[in-house]
Coordinates of C-alpha atoms in Angstrom, one line a residue:
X11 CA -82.0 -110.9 170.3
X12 CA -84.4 -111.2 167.7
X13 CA -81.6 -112.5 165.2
X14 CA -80.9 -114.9 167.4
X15 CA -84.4 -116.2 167.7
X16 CA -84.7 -116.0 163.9
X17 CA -81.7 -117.9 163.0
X18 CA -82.4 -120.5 165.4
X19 CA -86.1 -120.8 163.9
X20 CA -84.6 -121.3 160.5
X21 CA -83.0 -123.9 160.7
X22 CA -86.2 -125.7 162.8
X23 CA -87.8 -124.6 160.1
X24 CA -85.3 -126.3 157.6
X25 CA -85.6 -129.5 159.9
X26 CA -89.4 -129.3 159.4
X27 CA -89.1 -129.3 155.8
X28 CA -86.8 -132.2 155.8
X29 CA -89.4 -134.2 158.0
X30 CA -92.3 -133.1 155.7
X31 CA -90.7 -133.1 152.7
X32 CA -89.6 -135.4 149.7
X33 CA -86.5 -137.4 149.6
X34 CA -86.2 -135.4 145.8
X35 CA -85.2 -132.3 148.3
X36 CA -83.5 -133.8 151.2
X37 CA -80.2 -133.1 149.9
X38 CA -80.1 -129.4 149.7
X39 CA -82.5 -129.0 152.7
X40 CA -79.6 -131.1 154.7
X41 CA -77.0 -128.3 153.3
X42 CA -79.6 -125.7 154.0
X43 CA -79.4 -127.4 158.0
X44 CA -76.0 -126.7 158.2
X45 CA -75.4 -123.3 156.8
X46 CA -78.3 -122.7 159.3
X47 CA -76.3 -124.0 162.5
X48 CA -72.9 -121.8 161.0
X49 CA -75.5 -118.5 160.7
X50 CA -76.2 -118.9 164.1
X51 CA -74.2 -118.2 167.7
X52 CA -75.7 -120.6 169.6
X53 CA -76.4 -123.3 167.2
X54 CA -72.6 -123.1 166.7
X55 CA -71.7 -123.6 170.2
X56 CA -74.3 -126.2 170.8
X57 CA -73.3 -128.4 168.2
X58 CA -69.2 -127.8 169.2
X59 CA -70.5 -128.7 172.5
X60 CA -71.9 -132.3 171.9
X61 CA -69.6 -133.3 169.3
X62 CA -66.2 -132.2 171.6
X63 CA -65.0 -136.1 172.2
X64 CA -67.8 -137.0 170.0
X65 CA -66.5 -140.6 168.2
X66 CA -68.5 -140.9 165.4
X67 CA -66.7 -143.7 163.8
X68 CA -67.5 -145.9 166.9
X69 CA -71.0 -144.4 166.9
X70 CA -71.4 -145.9 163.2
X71 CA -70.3 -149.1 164.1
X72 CA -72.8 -149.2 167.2
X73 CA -75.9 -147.7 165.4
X74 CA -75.7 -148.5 161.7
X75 CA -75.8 -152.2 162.1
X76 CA -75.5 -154.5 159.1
X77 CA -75.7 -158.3 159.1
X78 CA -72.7 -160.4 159.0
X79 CA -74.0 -163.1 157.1
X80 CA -73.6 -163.8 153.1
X81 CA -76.1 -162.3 150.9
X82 CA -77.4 -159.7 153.5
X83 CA -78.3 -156.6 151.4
X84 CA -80.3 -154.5 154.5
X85 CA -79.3 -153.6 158.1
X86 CA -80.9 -151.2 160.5
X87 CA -80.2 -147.8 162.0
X88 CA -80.5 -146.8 165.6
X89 CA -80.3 -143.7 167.9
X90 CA -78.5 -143.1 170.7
X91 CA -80.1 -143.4 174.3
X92 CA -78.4 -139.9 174.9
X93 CA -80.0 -137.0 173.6
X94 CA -76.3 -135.0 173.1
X95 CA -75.5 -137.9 172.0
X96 CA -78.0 -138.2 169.1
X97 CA -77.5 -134.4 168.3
X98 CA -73.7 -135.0 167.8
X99 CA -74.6 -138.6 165.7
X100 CA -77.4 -136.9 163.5
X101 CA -75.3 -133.5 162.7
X102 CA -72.3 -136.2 161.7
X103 CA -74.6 -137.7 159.7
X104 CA -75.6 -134.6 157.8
X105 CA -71.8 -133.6 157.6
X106 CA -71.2 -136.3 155.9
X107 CA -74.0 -136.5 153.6
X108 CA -73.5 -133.2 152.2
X109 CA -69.4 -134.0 152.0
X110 CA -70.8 -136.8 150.2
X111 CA -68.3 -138.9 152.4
X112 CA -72.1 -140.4 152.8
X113 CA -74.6 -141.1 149.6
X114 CA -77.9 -140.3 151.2
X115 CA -79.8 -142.6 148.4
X116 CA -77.5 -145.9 149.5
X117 CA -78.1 -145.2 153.2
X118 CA -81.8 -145.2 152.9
X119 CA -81.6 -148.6 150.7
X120 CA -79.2 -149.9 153.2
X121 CA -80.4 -148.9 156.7
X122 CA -84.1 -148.0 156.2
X123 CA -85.4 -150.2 153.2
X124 CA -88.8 -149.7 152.4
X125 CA -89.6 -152.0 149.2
X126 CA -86.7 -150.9 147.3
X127 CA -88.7 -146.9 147.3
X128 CA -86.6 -144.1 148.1
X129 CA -89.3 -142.4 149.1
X130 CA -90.9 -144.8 151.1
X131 CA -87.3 -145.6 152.8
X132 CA -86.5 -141.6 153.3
X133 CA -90.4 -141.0 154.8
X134 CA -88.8 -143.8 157.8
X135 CA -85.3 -142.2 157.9
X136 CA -87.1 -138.7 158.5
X137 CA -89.6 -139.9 161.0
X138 CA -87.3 -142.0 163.0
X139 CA -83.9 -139.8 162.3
X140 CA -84.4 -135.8 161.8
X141 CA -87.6 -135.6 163.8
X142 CA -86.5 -136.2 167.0
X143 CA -83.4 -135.0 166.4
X144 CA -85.3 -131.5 165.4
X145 CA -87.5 -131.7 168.5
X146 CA -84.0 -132.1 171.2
X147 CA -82.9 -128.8 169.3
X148 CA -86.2 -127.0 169.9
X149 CA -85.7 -128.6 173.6
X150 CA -82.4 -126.5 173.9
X151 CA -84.4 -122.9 173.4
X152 CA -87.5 -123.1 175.5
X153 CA -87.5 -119.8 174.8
X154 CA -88.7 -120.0 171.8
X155 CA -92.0 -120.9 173.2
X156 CA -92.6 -118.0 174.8
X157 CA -91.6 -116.0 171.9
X158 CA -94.4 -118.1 170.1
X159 CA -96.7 -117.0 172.3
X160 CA -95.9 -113.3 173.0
X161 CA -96.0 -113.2 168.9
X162 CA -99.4 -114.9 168.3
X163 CA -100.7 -112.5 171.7
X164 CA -99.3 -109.4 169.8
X165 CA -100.9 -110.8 166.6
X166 CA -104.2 -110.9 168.0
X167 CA -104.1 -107.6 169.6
X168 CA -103.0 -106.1 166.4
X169 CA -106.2 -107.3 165.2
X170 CA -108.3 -106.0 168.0
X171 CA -106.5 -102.7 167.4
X172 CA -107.3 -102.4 163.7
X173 CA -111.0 -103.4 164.1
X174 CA -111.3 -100.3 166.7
X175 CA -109.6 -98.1 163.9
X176 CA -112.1 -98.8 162.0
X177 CA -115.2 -98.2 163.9
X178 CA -114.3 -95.3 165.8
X179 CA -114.5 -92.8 163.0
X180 CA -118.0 -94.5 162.4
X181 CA -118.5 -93.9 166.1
X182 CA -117.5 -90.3 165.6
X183 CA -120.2 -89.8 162.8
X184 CA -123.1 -91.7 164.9
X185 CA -122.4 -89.0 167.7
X186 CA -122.3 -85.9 165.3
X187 CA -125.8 -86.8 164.5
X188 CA -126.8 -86.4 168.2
X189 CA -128.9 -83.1 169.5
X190 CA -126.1 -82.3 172.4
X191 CA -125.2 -79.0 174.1
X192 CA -121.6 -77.6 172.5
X193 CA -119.5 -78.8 175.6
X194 CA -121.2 -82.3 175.4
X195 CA -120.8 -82.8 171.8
X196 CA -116.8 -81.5 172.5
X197 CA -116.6 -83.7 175.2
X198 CA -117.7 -86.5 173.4
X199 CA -115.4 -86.2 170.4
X200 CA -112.3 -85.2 172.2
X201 CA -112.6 -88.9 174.1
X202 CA -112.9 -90.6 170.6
X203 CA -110.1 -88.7 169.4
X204 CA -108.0 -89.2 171.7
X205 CA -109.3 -92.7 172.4
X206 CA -108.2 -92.8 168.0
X207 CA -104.7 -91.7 168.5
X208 CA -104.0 -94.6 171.8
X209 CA -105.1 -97.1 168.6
X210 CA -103.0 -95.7 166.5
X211 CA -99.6 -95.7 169.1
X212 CA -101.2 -99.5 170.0
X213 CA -101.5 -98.6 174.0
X214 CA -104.1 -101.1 175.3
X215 CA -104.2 -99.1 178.7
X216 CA -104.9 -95.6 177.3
X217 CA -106.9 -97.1 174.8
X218 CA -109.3 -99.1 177.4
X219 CA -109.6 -96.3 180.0
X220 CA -110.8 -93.7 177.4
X221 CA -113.2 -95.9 175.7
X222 CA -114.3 -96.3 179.9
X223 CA -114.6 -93.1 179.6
X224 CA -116.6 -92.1 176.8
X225 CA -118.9 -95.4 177.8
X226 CA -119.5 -93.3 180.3
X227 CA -120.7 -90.6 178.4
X228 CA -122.4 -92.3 176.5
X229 CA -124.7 -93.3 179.2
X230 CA -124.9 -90.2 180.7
X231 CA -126.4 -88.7 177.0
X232 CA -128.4 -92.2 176.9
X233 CA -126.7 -92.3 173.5
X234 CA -125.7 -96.6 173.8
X235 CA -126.5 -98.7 171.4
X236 CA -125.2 -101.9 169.7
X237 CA -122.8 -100.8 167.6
X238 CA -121.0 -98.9 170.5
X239 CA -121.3 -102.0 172.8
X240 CA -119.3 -103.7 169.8
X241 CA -116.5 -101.1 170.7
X242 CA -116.8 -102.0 174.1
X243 CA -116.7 -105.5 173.8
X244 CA -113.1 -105.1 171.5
X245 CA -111.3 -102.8 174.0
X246 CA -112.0 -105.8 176.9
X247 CA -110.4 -108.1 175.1
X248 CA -107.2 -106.1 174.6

């Protein structure tokens, strides 16, 4: 599963690139696109799906328009109303570019002229061409949204987690220096210890009740104090 999830992110990654990126690039980005889809199950299938019946001579002729008249130099390129439809036209495209059946540098000068600059020309194509194209693909795995979020939740416990690995053994070395009976002093460390080894296996619940717990204690010693209210404060945001 997380293959999958991966492969698919690379080649929006690769699209990305092409959108932000330099015309100088495009080129090997575009073959970087497709070796992407072939990597990848369901980019595969997808793509065999909306170009089955797919005419993508006709499609030329419909949305790469060029004036009849003499002396015209520059047309104008067009996307399908269809959303298949401007997968299977834009993944044609990039077939063809990198078969070179297709000379990217000509199409931009012909289709998306900006002031005779590749550049300039390229900047429209990738705006008006790969970006939406990109975003339908993303579309296709809303998935991958949630993965987004479940890896930037993890991320941020992770965090939480290492900042209590941290203060706990300073926790442990405030409490040593407290005047308690044997069984409260035990008492006291074996809930940090154990509270310790939850951070270490990363198990928010364990982790939350024991430092409950030895909050707990802490009050019941009249041993709080700011920096063990900072531990608190951590574990409630796991």
């Amino acid at each position: 599963m997380t293959d999958k999830y991966e492969r698919i992110e690379r080649f929006l990654g690769v699209c990305t690139e092409l959108v932000e990126g330099k015309y100088f690039s495009a080129d090997t980005e575009i073959s970087e696109a497709l070796a992407a889809i072939a990597a990848s199950r369901e980019l595969t299938q997808l793509f065999s799906a909306v170009t089955q019946g797919f005419d993508f001579s006709a499609a030329k002729r419909a949305y790469l328009r060029f004036p009849a008249h003499a002396g015209a130099s520059h047309g104008a390129a067009y996307l399908p109303s269809e959303r298949s439809e401007i997968l299977a036209f834009v993944f044609c495209l990039f077939v063809e570019f990198d078969a070179g059946s297709l000379q990217l540098n000509d199409f931009l000068l012909k289709y998306f002229y900006v002031d005779g600059s590749y550049t300039a020309s390229y900047a429209v194509f990738s705006d008006r061409v790969i970006r939406p194209f990109r975003d339908i693909v993303r579309d296709c795995f809303p998935d991958l949204g949630k993965r987004g979020q479940l890896a930037e939740l993890r991320k941020a416990q992770d965090a939480l987690f290492g900042e209590l690995s941290e203060r706990l053994p300073v926790e442990k070395a405030r409490l040593d220096r407290y005047d308690l009976r044997p069984e409260e002093k035990e008492s006291g460390a074996a809930l940090l210890s154990s509270a310790a080894a939850a951070v270490g296996r990363r198990d928010r619940v364990e982790t939350k009740a024991l430092l409950t717990g030895y909050r707990y204690f802490l009050r019941y010693i009249g041993g709080e104090d700011p920096s063990s209210g900072e531990i608190f404060a951590i574990a409630e945001k796991l």
